[in-house]
């Protein structure tokens, strides 16, 4: 008798839950809507934070609905993007390289929805990706490092050897070697985007091996790199946003990725029906990448050289090489 | 302990957790009613067809059910399997190795082989701490827990290096071919064979525990190992088997995630199922039916969390706090439901009352 009561109660509970009306969940209605999916915390101070700000700005300036979700794990990504697609969102942005498979799969099943990935390498009619143009900025940082280094050794700490990160570190090397052919690069791929402790340790290891300029490419990672650099008195650069507030004496400049312009451009294309799945390159020439104001100790001749090369990049006279396979560090193939 | 108390205790624990959660939500200035409605409707509600969200909840429930069953099975023998997370990954490894080996074989063959391989993977990983517990009485809580890290780092190493997809750049293996994908059970959803296998496992475990000699032996060893030994039951063997089966079930969870969700082996296929599964087992009071309900409930929490984030503008951290509160309250309810503890508590209170009476 008690057991039957138990089963009936459980069944009743399950049924009750199933009948809960869905009115509380946000529906899109007729308004144009963009969904921005972030892999990490919107407070991380770089990769996700900048995207979050860009999303909020998009909402304010274009008057559209922008849904932002943070901390989306890889195993949940497909579910979340399906949810948005099924609700009728017009554009879904996956702000990480990790969700290529999922975006590729889901974009096939929702051909009327536009999908964008921040960095990627596959496209479909309704699925495009935006390349991370920061490598152009890191070329300029390399020039600064190359001109100011006293040890002729520079370092790069990246998260994973995916093309965009490798390109940033290699561009750093190329920029330095363009003004100082004797410069050697030390590179470490730490295996995490967010582990600040790893970043700090990698930076310290490189500094102890002789590097006096170390750049970081990874959100939490770069913050750790900056801390390590500050401890050891070397110099560094910020990632995605102006990071000089973390350690003003050692951050000479930061490579800023203007995600807002990127998101706005893609959103407008979707709104006007001209969106095509392609590689979006909003690089330095289109204002997608900028350098933050200089920190202390950057002499005028260095600034002039940077301006000179920057002008050449913007005018198209000079194209920063995109090196997708690491020449230093990383796995031996 | 009466059956009804057994059912009420976890229910009250959950309600208490939600109450405290509501207070927390109020304290950040948001509306708990809106939040909780979004939570449940986001998981099982009727928003865009009952199928989609409900399907995702079932999808999420599958690994939780496998692991809950596994942890509960071992607990019948008083063996604590805290290593389900690592066993899941080793099971996933078994699954991907087999799947990548036979990209052109028939689906039935491959999937049968992957089920075996993943059970074996998880089971073997659990066999290590199981052996040491059975033979040398090494505390399994520590050994299984530490092996989680070894397992995860091993998988991470494989995904970054020897097994990395040559076409891609991320630390993940190649994608499995279509024949290895777990067939979808309900058209239009992502509900796959995994849940059927899990429910089948629940049935098997129910029968084993209730109606077989082995099940009786397991529980005897769990209740009183010395008495069991005197009646001729092999304590070591039962402890060993309990943990190995538990690991095998966790391995099946890994198979479900590789072949039903991600399509590859990466080092992020599990957002902590190995640990959430332990709470599911306890919440379900080690009873297979209870575990099914508990797994379903937790899946609702996890899936509905997204909707709650969006609809009520609440940080995703609230879901994690809710989970923690549920754990605290369930363990607390265990204490109150335990008859001898209750008796002592009442006796103590009575004694206090007697001594405080005016002389």
XYZ file of C-alpha atoms in Angstrom:
692
model
C 0.000 0.000 0.000
C 2.790 2.441 0.928
C 4.779 1.469 -2.149
C 1.864 2.163 -4.438
C 1.385 5.535 -2.799
C 5.035 6.273 -3.425
C 4.810 5.421 -7.098
C 1.618 7.422 -7.545
C 3.148 10.444 -5.855
C 6.227 10.252 -8.069
C 4.169 9.933 -11.206
C 2.042 12.844 -10.129
C 5.106 14.967 -9.525
C 6.564 14.152 -12.910
C 3.290 14.933 -14.622
C 2.913 18.183 -12.755
C 6.348 19.289 -13.809
C 5.662 18.397 -17.407
C 2.574 20.542 -17.485
C 4.239 23.700 -16.226
C 3.485 26.354 -18.822
C 6.397 27.747 -20.754
C 5.351 31.366 -20.598
C 8.259 32.493 -18.480
C 10.984 31.629 -20.963
C 11.986 34.460 -23.250
C 10.405 34.214 -26.657
C 11.659 36.156 -29.586
C 8.355 37.292 -31.026
C 8.811 39.476 -34.047
C 11.851 41.393 -32.905
C 15.250 40.831 -34.483
C 17.331 38.866 -32.014
C 20.957 37.932 -31.639
C 22.234 35.265 -29.278
C 25.776 35.601 -27.997
C 27.187 32.446 -26.444
C 30.228 32.846 -24.217
C 32.385 29.949 -23.073
C 33.732 31.674 -20.007
C 32.882 34.207 -17.397
C 31.743 37.631 -18.546
C 33.994 38.979 -15.824
C 37.195 37.510 -17.161
C 38.577 40.866 -18.221
C 39.338 39.935 -21.806
C 37.973 37.399 -24.293
C 34.497 37.053 -22.814
C 34.259 40.411 -21.136
C 34.938 42.315 -24.338
C 32.373 40.229 -26.199
C 29.848 40.856 -23.441
C 30.394 44.615 -23.656
C 30.130 44.448 -27.429
C 26.860 42.559 -27.143
C 25.405 45.067 -24.719
C 26.508 47.922 -26.962
C 24.906 46.217 -29.942
C 21.643 45.998 -28.059
C 21.765 49.650 -27.143
C 22.779 51.104 -30.481
C 20.759 48.947 -32.843
C 17.743 48.587 -30.589
C 17.579 44.844 -31.080
C 17.360 42.033 -28.598
C 20.693 40.504 -27.649
C 20.631 37.437 -25.392
C 23.960 36.722 -23.750
C 24.746 33.516 -21.932
C 28.026 32.887 -20.158
C 29.908 29.870 -18.855
C 28.625 27.541 -21.518
C 30.426 24.215 -21.309
C 31.400 22.331 -24.436
C 29.011 19.490 -23.643
C 26.134 21.966 -23.363
C 26.949 24.111 -26.365
C 24.903 22.177 -28.891
C 21.862 22.191 -26.654
C 22.078 25.908 -26.021
C 22.470 26.880 -29.671
C 19.615 24.600 -30.689
C 17.502 26.288 -28.071
C 18.172 29.702 -29.534
C 17.696 28.525 -33.094
C 14.386 26.880 -32.247
C 13.220 30.058 -30.549
C 13.725 31.943 -33.763
C 16.873 33.938 -33.101
C 18.217 35.457 -36.303
C 21.916 35.330 -35.526
C 23.772 33.048 -33.166
C 27.357 33.872 -32.287
C 29.582 31.215 -30.744
C 32.509 33.041 -29.243
C 35.096 30.288 -29.205
C 36.992 27.935 -31.455
C 35.803 24.917 -29.475
C 32.278 24.776 -30.884
C 33.086 24.339 -34.552
C 31.499 20.863 -34.778
C 28.347 21.900 -33.003
C 27.850 25.116 -34.970
C 28.516 23.285 -38.205
C 25.948 20.605 -37.328
C 23.234 22.892 -36.020
C 23.595 25.400 -38.857
C 22.666 22.637 -41.277
C 19.382 22.012 -39.477
C 18.402 25.655 -39.180
C 19.147 27.135 -42.607
C 17.164 30.310 -41.922
C 19.338 31.233 -38.954
C 22.740 32.830 -39.376
C 25.639 31.435 -37.395
C 28.953 33.059 -36.671
C 31.966 31.652 -34.932
C 34.741 33.782 -33.497
C 37.680 32.022 -35.144
C 37.025 28.807 -36.979
C 37.816 27.238 -40.295
C 34.684 25.742 -41.827
C 31.817 27.573 -43.451
C 28.361 26.849 -44.771
C 25.846 29.010 -46.579
C 24.512 30.291 -43.252
C 27.569 29.720 -41.103
C 30.586 31.964 -41.228
C 33.539 32.675 -39.036
C 35.424 35.741 -38.098
C 39.113 35.612 -37.940
C 40.907 36.923 -34.979
C 42.936 39.775 -36.437
C 45.027 40.387 -33.371
C 48.109 38.904 -35.001
C 48.473 42.156 -36.925
C 48.625 44.024 -33.645
C 51.144 41.591 -32.272
C 53.399 42.234 -35.258
C 53.552 45.842 -34.131
C 54.193 44.740 -30.544
C 57.022 42.650 -31.918
C 58.519 45.774 -33.432
C 58.412 47.464 -30.042
C 60.008 44.456 -28.400
C 62.605 44.076 -31.118
C 63.702 47.666 -30.835
C 63.824 47.734 -27.048
C 65.072 44.297 -26.102
C 68.422 44.127 -24.395
C 68.716 40.368 -24.410
C 67.460 39.650 -27.941
C 65.141 37.064 -26.484
C 61.363 37.489 -26.480
C 58.646 35.149 -25.290
C 55.082 34.219 -26.180
C 52.665 32.289 -23.966
C 49.570 30.990 -25.730
C 46.648 28.827 -24.700
C 46.566 26.222 -27.433
C 48.287 25.917 -30.791
C 45.275 26.800 -32.800
C 46.018 28.888 -35.870
C 44.989 32.273 -34.490
C 47.025 31.947 -31.332
C 50.050 30.600 -33.158
C 49.718 33.391 -35.711
C 49.753 35.984 -32.944
C 52.901 34.589 -31.364
C 54.650 34.102 -34.692
C 53.712 37.614 -35.782
C 55.257 38.853 -32.558
C 58.473 37.109 -33.590
C 58.348 38.344 -37.184
C 57.744 41.917 -36.101
C 60.680 41.785 -33.737
C 62.962 40.146 -36.287
C 61.993 42.725 -38.912
C 63.785 45.400 -36.892
C 66.273 43.176 -35.096
C 67.228 39.999 -36.923
C 69.097 38.647 -33.903
C 65.928 38.212 -31.846
C 65.027 34.683 -30.791
C 61.542 33.592 -29.734
C 60.658 31.384 -26.780
C 57.150 29.976 -27.032
C 55.000 28.021 -24.641
C 51.511 26.678 -25.303
C 50.143 26.315 -21.822
C 47.145 24.077 -22.525
C 44.575 26.397 -20.989
C 42.978 29.727 -21.875
C 42.072 30.598 -18.325
C 44.749 29.297 -16.004
C 46.419 32.461 -14.777
C 48.830 30.519 -12.606
C 50.104 28.601 -15.617
C 50.530 31.884 -17.475
C 52.521 33.371 -14.647
C 54.766 30.341 -14.356
C 55.352 30.138 -18.090
C 56.234 33.835 -18.239
C 58.628 33.526 -15.317
C 60.265 30.495 -16.905
C 60.786 32.401 -20.146
C 62.129 35.459 -18.333
C 64.552 33.306 -16.402
C 65.651 31.860 -19.744
C 66.506 35.377 -20.845
C 63.389 36.900 -22.379
C 62.736 40.527 -21.460
C 59.482 40.864 -23.406
C 56.729 38.300 -22.973
C 53.299 38.429 -24.587
C 50.280 36.387 -23.571
C 47.487 35.084 -25.780
C 44.644 33.773 -23.674
C 42.149 35.419 -21.312
C 43.058 34.364 -17.773
C 46.424 33.260 -19.083
C 47.519 36.750 -20.107
C 46.610 38.165 -16.727
C 48.934 35.600 -15.173
C 51.635 36.466 -17.700
C 51.369 40.140 -16.803
C 51.700 39.306 -13.122
C 54.740 37.134 -13.769
C 56.293 39.862 -15.884
C 55.627 42.441 -13.181
C 57.289 40.230 -10.597
C 60.407 39.817 -12.678
C 60.619 43.306 -14.120
C 60.266 42.447 -17.808
C 57.802 44.038 -20.236
C 54.574 42.797 -21.734
C 51.448 43.543 -23.743
C 47.745 43.178 -23.054
C 45.295 40.892 -24.857
C 41.915 41.820 -26.396
C 41.481 44.889 -24.216
C 43.669 47.511 -22.611
C 45.258 45.648 -19.739
C 47.572 48.356 -18.495
C 45.562 48.713 -15.293
C 46.808 45.319 -14.143
C 50.441 46.416 -13.965
C 50.892 49.879 -15.500
C 54.693 49.961 -15.315
C 55.195 46.862 -17.429
C 52.356 46.846 -19.944
C 53.648 48.841 -22.881
C 50.472 48.583 -24.928
C 47.646 46.167 -25.607
C 46.248 44.612 -28.736
C 42.576 45.450 -28.772
C 40.061 43.489 -30.785
C 37.052 45.588 -31.639
C 34.418 42.910 -31.327
C 31.639 45.479 -31.388
C 32.443 46.519 -34.954
C 32.612 42.885 -35.994
C 29.312 41.962 -34.377
C 27.661 45.079 -35.740
C 28.814 44.437 -39.285
C 27.617 40.836 -39.236
C 24.325 41.768 -37.570
C 23.620 44.433 -40.169
C 24.336 41.941 -42.933
C 21.867 39.496 -41.420
C 19.287 42.259 -41.005
C 19.600 43.251 -44.647
C 19.624 39.688 -45.851
C 23.125 39.925 -47.295
C 24.796 37.547 -44.849
C 26.825 34.826 -46.508
C 28.777 32.147 -44.733
C 32.338 33.266 -45.245
C 35.479 34.254 -43.479
C 35.078 37.708 -42.002
C 38.288 39.610 -41.752
C 37.971 42.853 -39.909
C 41.616 43.562 -39.466
C 43.628 46.631 -38.776
C 42.686 48.209 -42.096
C 39.005 48.147 -41.146
C 39.599 49.264 -37.583
C 39.048 45.847 -36.118
C 42.359 45.829 -34.339
C 43.921 48.727 -32.487
C 46.761 49.365 -30.161
C 46.034 50.792 -26.752
C 47.744 53.993 -25.643
C 51.403 53.434 -24.854
C 52.657 52.672 -21.383
C 55.764 54.198 -19.844
C 59.184 54.022 -21.422
C 58.350 53.793 -25.117
C 60.729 56.180 -26.868
C 59.621 58.341 -29.780
C 61.673 56.535 -32.407
C 59.888 53.302 -31.557
C 56.512 55.019 -31.778
C 57.457 56.437 -35.165
C 58.479 53.042 -36.499
C 55.238 51.487 -35.256
C 53.208 54.240 -36.908
C 55.100 53.758 -40.145
C 54.429 50.024 -40.290
C 50.867 50.491 -39.087
C 50.204 52.842 -41.965
C 51.576 50.278 -44.388
C 49.343 47.562 -42.937
C 46.259 49.768 -43.134
C 46.944 50.843 -46.678
C 47.506 47.258 -47.699
C 51.054 47.895 -48.770
C 52.268 45.391 -46.211
C 50.505 42.231 -45.187
C 51.438 40.649 -41.889
C 52.155 36.968 -42.499
C 49.671 34.589 -40.904
C 51.768 31.703 -39.686
C 49.460 28.956 -38.519
C 52.006 26.362 -37.487
C 54.388 27.184 -34.647
C 58.055 27.472 -35.519
C 58.964 27.380 -31.862
C 57.295 25.438 -29.099
C 54.160 23.389 -29.598
C 54.116 19.741 -30.605
C 56.536 18.289 -33.092
C 54.441 17.000 -35.993
C 12.579 3.316 8.208
C 9.215 3.316 6.560
C 9.010 3.651 2.817
C 7.123 6.888 3.049
C 9.752 8.515 5.267
C 12.338 7.320 2.826
C 10.552 9.171 0.066
C 9.652 12.266 2.066
C 13.108 12.967 3.414
C 14.775 13.758 0.080
C 11.684 15.624 -1.080
C 11.721 17.861 1.972
C 15.458 18.321 1.572
C 14.980 19.519 -1.998
C 12.155 21.844 -1.009
C 14.259 23.282 1.798
C 17.114 23.871 -0.641
C 14.790 25.667 -3.033
C 13.496 27.797 -0.185
C 16.978 28.904 0.777
C 17.728 29.421 -2.894
C 14.677 31.651 -3.172
C 15.955 33.762 -0.301
C 19.302 34.072 -2.080
C 17.601 35.112 -5.300
C 15.590 37.712 -3.436
C 18.744 39.012 -1.840
C 20.154 39.887 -5.266
C 16.953 41.624 -6.141
C 15.449 39.081 -8.518
C 12.099 37.334 -8.475
C 12.323 33.675 -7.366
C 8.941 32.768 -8.851
C 10.032 33.964 -12.273
C 13.349 32.203 -11.820
C 11.905 28.848 -10.761
C 9.189 28.909 -13.379
C 11.824 29.542 -16.016
C 13.910 26.745 -14.538
C 11.207 24.107 -14.836
C 9.595 25.256 -18.023
C 12.990 25.634 -19.587
C 13.618 21.972 -18.950
C 10.288 20.295 -19.488
C 7.948 23.022 -20.521
C 6.049 23.661 -23.591
C 8.009 26.514 -25.086
C 8.824 25.390 -28.562
C 7.363 21.975 -28.688
C 7.492 19.701 -25.687
C 10.015 17.589 -27.493
C 13.023 19.840 -27.736
C 13.594 20.829 -24.151
C 12.310 17.588 -22.710
C 14.627 15.741 -25.041
C 17.590 17.753 -23.816
C 16.636 16.947 -20.240
C 16.570 13.241 -21.051
C 19.928 13.642 -22.766
C 21.402 15.234 -19.652
C 19.773 12.630 -17.446
C 21.489 9.709 -19.178
C 25.020 10.037 -17.769
C 23.595 11.025 -14.370
C 21.502 7.882 -14.320
C 24.415 5.622 -15.265
C 26.655 7.079 -12.620
C 23.927 7.256 -9.990
C 23.216 3.572 -10.525
C 26.902 2.750 -10.351
C 27.566 4.703 -7.184
C 24.461 3.261 -5.542
C 25.418 -0.273 -6.532
C 28.771 0.071 -4.817
C 27.156 1.723 -1.826
C 25.044 -1.364 -1.211
C 28.348 -2.897 -0.304
C 29.412 0.191 1.672
C 31.955 1.000 -1.030
C 32.200 4.679 -1.933
C 33.012 5.238 -5.590
C 34.249 8.821 -5.834
C 36.117 8.003 -9.027
C 33.202 7.946 -11.428
C 34.494 10.994 -13.282
C 37.771 9.318 -14.192
C 35.992 6.055 -14.955
C 33.661 7.941 -17.291
C 36.657 9.227 -19.242
C 38.309 5.817 -19.411
C 35.032 4.363 -20.602
C 34.872 7.101 -23.201
C 38.373 6.117 -24.286
C 37.256 2.514 -24.743
C 34.327 3.759 -26.747
C 36.322 6.004 -29.078
C 39.048 3.437 -29.649
C 36.506 0.903 -30.814
C 34.466 3.395 -32.800
C 37.477 4.725 -34.696
C 38.660 1.187 -35.358
C 35.605 0.129 -37.334
C 34.296 3.127 -39.267
C 32.611 0.962 -41.855
C 31.155 -1.900 -39.846
C 27.462 -2.275 -39.221
C 25.990 -0.007 -36.587
C 24.760 -2.874 -34.440
C 28.187 -4.426 -34.319
C 30.013 -1.219 -33.519
C 27.593 -0.075 -30.878
C 27.586 -3.462 -29.151
C 31.359 -3.380 -29.148
C 31.492 0.152 -27.815
C 29.110 -0.718 -25.007
C 31.395 -3.583 -24.032
C 34.539 -1.523 -24.474
C 33.328 1.401 -22.414
C 32.083 -0.844 -19.624
C 35.481 -2.509 -19.696
C 37.328 0.811 -19.718
C 35.501 2.171 -16.706
C 35.548 -1.184 -14.970
C 39.288 -1.647 -15.395
C 39.976 1.844 -14.109
C 37.892 1.010 -11.037
C 39.595 -2.363 -10.695
C 42.781 -0.647 -9.545
C 41.350 0.912 -6.372
C 39.045 -2.095 -6.028
C 41.981 -4.469 -5.826
C 43.770 -2.355 -3.269
C 40.686 -2.062 -1.133
C 39.847 -5.744 -1.298
C 43.374 -6.951 -0.679
C 45.042 -4.254 1.387
C 42.095 -2.330 2.804
C 43.227 0.885 1.129
C 40.508 3.473 1.651
C 38.601 3.630 -1.614
C 37.402 7.189 -1.084
C 40.935 8.460 -1.468
C 42.124 6.047 -4.111
C 39.139 6.451 -6.417
C 39.202 10.212 -6.023
C 42.877 10.581 -6.826
C 42.598 8.304 -9.811
C 40.131 10.789 -11.295
C 43.001 13.158 -11.930
C 45.245 10.457 -13.317
C 42.467 9.375 -15.674
C 41.682 12.904 -16.806
C 45.305 13.835 -17.377
C 45.807 10.642 -19.328
C 42.853 11.392 -21.595
C 44.045 14.970 -21.927
C 47.467 13.759 -22.966
C 45.948 11.447 -25.569
C 43.685 14.155 -26.926
C 46.540 16.654 -27.189
C 49.003 14.202 -28.657
C 48.778 10.654 -29.984
C 45.052 10.668 -30.623
C 44.657 14.220 -31.840
C 42.592 14.791 -34.942
C 45.176 15.386 -37.665
C 42.814 17.680 -39.524
C 42.052 19.975 -36.649
C 44.024 21.923 -34.149
C 42.082 21.485 -30.962
C 42.908 18.827 -28.391
C 40.286 16.341 -29.492
C 40.201 13.073 -31.349
C 38.756 12.478 -34.762
C 35.023 12.444 -35.106
C 33.296 9.079 -34.960
C 31.639 7.886 -38.127
C 27.897 7.611 -38.506
C 27.732 3.936 -37.709
C 28.971 4.604 -34.199
C 26.510 7.361 -33.444
C 23.945 6.169 -30.979
C 20.615 5.924 -32.785
C 18.025 8.523 -31.947
C 14.998 7.087 -30.209
C 12.540 9.935 -30.586
C 12.281 11.688 -33.917
C 13.135 15.365 -33.722
C 15.033 15.180 -30.441
C 18.502 14.150 -29.440
C 17.271 11.368 -27.171
C 19.504 8.453 -27.994
C 19.927 4.803 -27.184
C 21.878 5.691 -24.058
C 18.785 6.296 -21.957
C 17.349 2.940 -22.985
C 20.591 1.233 -21.985
C 20.587 3.139 -18.687
C 17.012 2.204 -17.885
C 17.819 -1.379 -18.755
C 20.774 -1.241 -16.368
C 18.435 0.090 -13.693
C 16.180 -2.904 -14.191
C 19.076 -5.349 -14.091
C 20.459 -3.781 -10.932
C 17.055 -3.876 -9.299
C 16.771 -7.573 -10.024
C 20.343 -8.312 -8.949
C 20.044 -6.476 -5.648
C 16.588 -7.716 -4.755
C 16.331 -11.158 -6.229
C 19.747 -12.752 -6.560
C 22.151 -14.374 -4.156
C 24.880 -12.073 -5.280
C 22.793 -9.040 -4.404
C 22.143 -10.481 -0.991
C 25.844 -11.124 -0.484
C 26.721 -7.574 -1.483
C 24.321 -6.122 1.021
C 25.453 -8.552 3.710
C 29.045 -7.458 3.244
C 27.926 -3.847 3.325
C 25.903 -4.302 6.489
C 28.443 -6.277 8.480
C 31.590 -7.582 6.802
C 32.636 -9.749 9.746
C 29.302 -11.493 10.041
C 29.315 -11.989 6.293
C 32.767 -13.538 6.410
C 31.679 -15.937 9.162
C 28.791 -17.102 7.042
C 31.183 -17.947 4.253
C 30.696 -14.923 2.009
C 33.871 -13.719 0.343
C 34.179 -10.124 1.485
C 37.115 -9.224 -0.738
C 35.529 -10.589 -3.881
C 32.278 -8.728 -3.304
C 33.989 -5.437 -2.591
C 36.064 -5.849 -5.717
C 33.094 -6.682 -7.935
C 30.973 -3.915 -6.486
C 33.519 -1.273 -7.383
C 34.301 -2.737 -10.790
C 30.635 -2.849 -11.800
C 30.264 0.677 -10.500
C 33.177 1.738 -12.686
C 31.740 -0.072 -15.659
C 28.488 1.838 -15.362
C 30.409 5.092 -15.195
C 32.235 3.977 -18.322
C 28.878 3.565 -20.050
C 28.147 7.177 -19.198
C 31.334 8.061 -21.069
C 30.149 6.082 -24.070
C 26.873 7.964 -24.040
C 28.630 11.301 -24.100
C 31.077 10.395 -26.841
C 28.611 8.686 -29.149
C 25.460 10.531 -28.271
C 26.572 14.076 -27.615
C 30.049 15.202 -28.565
C 31.012 12.777 -31.301
C 34.635 12.874 -30.222
C 36.737 12.316 -27.149
C 37.939 15.594 -25.673
C 39.037 16.516 -22.209
C 35.810 18.398 -21.600
C 33.110 15.829 -22.293
C 32.013 15.728 -18.676
C 31.033 18.829 -16.723
C 31.378 16.908 -13.473
C 28.849 14.114 -14.013
C 31.017 11.828 -11.913
C 30.369 13.951 -8.853
C 26.811 15.033 -9.521
C 26.027 11.340 -9.964
C 26.973 10.709 -6.350
C 24.373 13.212 -5.182
C 21.857 11.578 -7.512
C 22.534 8.204 -5.917
C 22.049 9.578 -2.419
C 19.002 11.616 -3.343
C 17.514 8.498 -4.885
C 18.185 6.608 -1.677
C 20.134 3.927 -3.564
C 16.859 2.666 -4.989
C 16.882 2.329 -8.811
C 13.475 3.961 -9.165
C 14.508 6.746 -6.822
C 17.704 7.222 -8.803
C 15.779 7.493 -12.058
C 13.655 10.242 -10.530
C 16.662 11.935 -8.961
C 18.604 11.850 -12.216
C 15.626 13.332 -14.039
C 15.334 16.032 -11.409
C 18.990 16.968 -11.572
C 18.827 17.044 -15.340
C 15.990 19.542 -15.002
C 18.187 21.660 -12.724
C 21.083 21.635 -15.149
C 19.079 22.165 -18.342
C 16.692 24.658 -16.799
C 19.615 26.662 -15.499
C 20.158 28.166 -18.933
C 16.577 29.293 -19.213
C 16.791 30.724 -15.730
C 19.888 32.685 -16.672
C 18.124 34.199 -19.635
C 14.620 34.755 -18.344
C 15.333 35.991 -14.857
C 18.735 37.540 -15.550
C 20.299 35.502 -12.789
C 23.900 34.413 -12.800
C 24.521 30.760 -13.611
C 26.159 30.471 -10.218
C 22.738 30.240 -8.544
C 22.241 26.803 -10.074
C 25.508 25.644 -8.612
C 24.522 27.069 -5.237
C 21.186 25.239 -5.462
C 23.002 21.989 -6.174
C 25.232 22.525 -3.183
C 22.252 23.304 -0.979
C 20.525 20.133 -2.103
C 23.590 18.112 -1.166
C 23.720 19.756 2.271
C 20.042 19.261 2.961
C 19.948 15.697 1.704
C 22.849 14.745 3.926
C 21.176 16.596 6.766
C 17.949 14.727 6.162
C 19.889 11.456 6.254
C 20.887 12.270 9.786
C 17.373 13.011 10.879
C 15.931 9.969 9.206
C 18.470 7.649 10.784
C 16.501 6.014 13.593
C 19.289 5.538 16.084
C 20.433 9.127 15.688
C 16.879 10.304 16.193
C 16.530 8.205 19.289
C 19.728 9.571 20.781
C 18.800 13.135 19.925
C 15.429 12.790 21.615
C 17.036 11.116 24.627
C 19.547 13.902 24.938
C 16.859 16.555 24.734
C 14.834 14.712 27.370
C 17.817 14.483 29.679
C 18.444 18.190 29.265
C 14.808 18.916 30.122
C 15.041 16.752 33.251
C 18.219 18.420 34.539
C 16.866 21.887 33.847
C 13.767 21.434 35.893
C 13.682 23.572 38.958
C 14.909 21.612 41.913
